[in-house]
Short mmCIF file of C-alpha atoms in Angstrom, two decimals:
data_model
loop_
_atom_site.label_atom_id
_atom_site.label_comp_id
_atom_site.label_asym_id
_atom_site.label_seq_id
_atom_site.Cartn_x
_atom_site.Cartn_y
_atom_site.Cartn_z
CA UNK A 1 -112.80 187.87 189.27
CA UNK A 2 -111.62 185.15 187.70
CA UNK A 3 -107.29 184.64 187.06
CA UNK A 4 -105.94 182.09 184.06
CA UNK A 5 -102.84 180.95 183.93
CA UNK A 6 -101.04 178.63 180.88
CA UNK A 7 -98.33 176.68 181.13
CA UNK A 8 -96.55 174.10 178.49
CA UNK A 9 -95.74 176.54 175.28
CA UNK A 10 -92.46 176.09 174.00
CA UNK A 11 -90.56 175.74 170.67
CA UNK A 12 -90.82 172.18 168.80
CA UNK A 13 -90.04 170.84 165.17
CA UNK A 14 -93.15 170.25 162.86
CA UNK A 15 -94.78 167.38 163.77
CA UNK A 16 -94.06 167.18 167.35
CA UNK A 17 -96.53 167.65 170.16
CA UNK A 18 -97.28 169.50 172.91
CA UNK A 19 -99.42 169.62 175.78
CA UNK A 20 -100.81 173.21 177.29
CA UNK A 21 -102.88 173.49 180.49
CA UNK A 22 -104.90 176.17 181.77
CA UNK A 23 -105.08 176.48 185.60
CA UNK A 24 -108.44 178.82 186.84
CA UNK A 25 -107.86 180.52 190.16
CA UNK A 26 -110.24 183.22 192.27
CA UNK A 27 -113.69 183.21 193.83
CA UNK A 28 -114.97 180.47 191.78
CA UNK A 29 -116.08 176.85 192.09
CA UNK A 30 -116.70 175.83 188.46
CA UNK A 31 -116.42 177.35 184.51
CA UNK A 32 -118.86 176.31 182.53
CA UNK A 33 -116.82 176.86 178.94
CA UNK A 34 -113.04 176.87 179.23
CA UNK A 35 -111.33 176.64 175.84
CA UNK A 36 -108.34 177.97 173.89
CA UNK A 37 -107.78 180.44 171.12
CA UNK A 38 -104.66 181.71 169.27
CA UNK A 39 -103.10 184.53 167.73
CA UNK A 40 -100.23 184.88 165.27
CA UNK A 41 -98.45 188.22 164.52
CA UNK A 42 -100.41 190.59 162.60
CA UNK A 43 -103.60 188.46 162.48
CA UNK A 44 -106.96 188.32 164.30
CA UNK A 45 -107.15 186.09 167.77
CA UNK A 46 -108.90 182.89 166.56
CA UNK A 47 -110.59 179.95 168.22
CA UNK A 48 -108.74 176.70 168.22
CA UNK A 49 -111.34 174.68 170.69
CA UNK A 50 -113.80 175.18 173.65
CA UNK A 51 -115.25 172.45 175.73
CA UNK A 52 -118.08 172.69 178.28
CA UNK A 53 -118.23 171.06 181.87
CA UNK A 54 -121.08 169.02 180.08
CA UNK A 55 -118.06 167.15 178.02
CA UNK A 56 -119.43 168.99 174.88
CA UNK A 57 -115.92 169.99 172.37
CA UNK A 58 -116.06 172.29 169.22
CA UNK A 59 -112.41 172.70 167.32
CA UNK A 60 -111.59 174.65 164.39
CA UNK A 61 -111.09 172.94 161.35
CA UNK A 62 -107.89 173.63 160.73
CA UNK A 63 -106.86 171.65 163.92
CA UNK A 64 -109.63 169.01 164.26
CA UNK A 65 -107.47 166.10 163.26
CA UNK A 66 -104.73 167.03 165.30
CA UNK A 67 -105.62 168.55 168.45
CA UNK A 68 -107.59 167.38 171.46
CA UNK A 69 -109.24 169.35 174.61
CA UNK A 70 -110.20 168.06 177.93
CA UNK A 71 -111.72 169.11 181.02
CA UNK A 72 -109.32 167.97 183.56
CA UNK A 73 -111.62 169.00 186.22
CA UNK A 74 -114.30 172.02 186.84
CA UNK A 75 -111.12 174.96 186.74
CA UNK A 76 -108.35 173.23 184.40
CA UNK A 77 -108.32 172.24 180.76
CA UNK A 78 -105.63 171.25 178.33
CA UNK A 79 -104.40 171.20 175.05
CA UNK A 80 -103.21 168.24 173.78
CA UNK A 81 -101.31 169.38 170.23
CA UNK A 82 -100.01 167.04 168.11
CA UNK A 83 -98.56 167.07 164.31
CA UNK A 84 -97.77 170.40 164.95
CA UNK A 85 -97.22 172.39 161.70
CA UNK A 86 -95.49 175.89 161.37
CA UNK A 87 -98.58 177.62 160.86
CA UNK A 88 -99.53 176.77 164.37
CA UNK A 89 -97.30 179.20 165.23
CA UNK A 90 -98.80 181.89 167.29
CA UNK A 91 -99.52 182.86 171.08
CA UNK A 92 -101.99 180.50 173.10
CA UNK A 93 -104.58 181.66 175.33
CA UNK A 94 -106.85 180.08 177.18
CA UNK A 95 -110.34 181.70 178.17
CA UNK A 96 -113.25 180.66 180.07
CA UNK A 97 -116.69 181.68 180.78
CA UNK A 98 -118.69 181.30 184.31
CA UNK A 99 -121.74 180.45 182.53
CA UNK A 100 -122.27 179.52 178.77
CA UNK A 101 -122.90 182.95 176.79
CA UNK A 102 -121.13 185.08 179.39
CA UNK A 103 -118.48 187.07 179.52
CA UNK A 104 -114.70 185.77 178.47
CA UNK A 105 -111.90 185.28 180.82
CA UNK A 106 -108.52 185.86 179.32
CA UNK A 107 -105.02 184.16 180.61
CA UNK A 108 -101.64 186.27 179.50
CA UNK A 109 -100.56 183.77 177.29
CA UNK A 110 -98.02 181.12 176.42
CA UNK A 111 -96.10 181.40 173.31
CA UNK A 112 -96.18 178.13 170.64
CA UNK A 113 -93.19 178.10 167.89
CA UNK A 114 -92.94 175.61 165.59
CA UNK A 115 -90.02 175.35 163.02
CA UNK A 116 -89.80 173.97 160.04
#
């Protein structure tokens, strides 16, 4: 099994910047995909970025210019968030995989509010 835990939501003004990190705990040495994905009241969960222990990244468009993942090592990643807008509102979760196209690992969540 395979435990996630965020840290680093908060509430901000648009166009501030935050930083989230994702800590991987259990019987595990390595993920091979840790990434993030979001989900605002009364809409689908949604990727926001993935990266591989390869150093490969995929974002979504709508923050490609703004945010930035990294690997910090083989069980942590973070979310570097920056020009924050309002509609980045939502609650952050970072997921993982053991192995690329297996099953996702879920964290509980950190909640993101930006005002306006």
């Amino acid at each position: 099994q395979v435990q996630l835990v965020e840290s680093g939501g908060g509430l901000v003004q648009a166009g501030g910047s935050l930083r989230l990190t994702c800590a991987a705990s259990g019987i595990i040495f390595r993920l091979d995909v840790m990434g993030w994905y979001r989900q605002a009241p009364g809409k689908q969960r949604e990727l926001v970025a993935i990266s591989t222990s390869a150093g490969e990244k995929n974002y979504a468009d709508s923050v490609k210019d703004r945010f930035t993942i990294s690997r910090d090592n083989a069980k942590t990643v973070s979310l570097q968030m920056n020009s924050l807008k309002p509609e980045d509102t939502a609650v952050y979760y970072c997921a993982a995989q053991l192995v690329y196209g297996g099953s996702y690992y879920w964290g509980q969540g950190t909640q993101v509010t930006v005002s306006s």
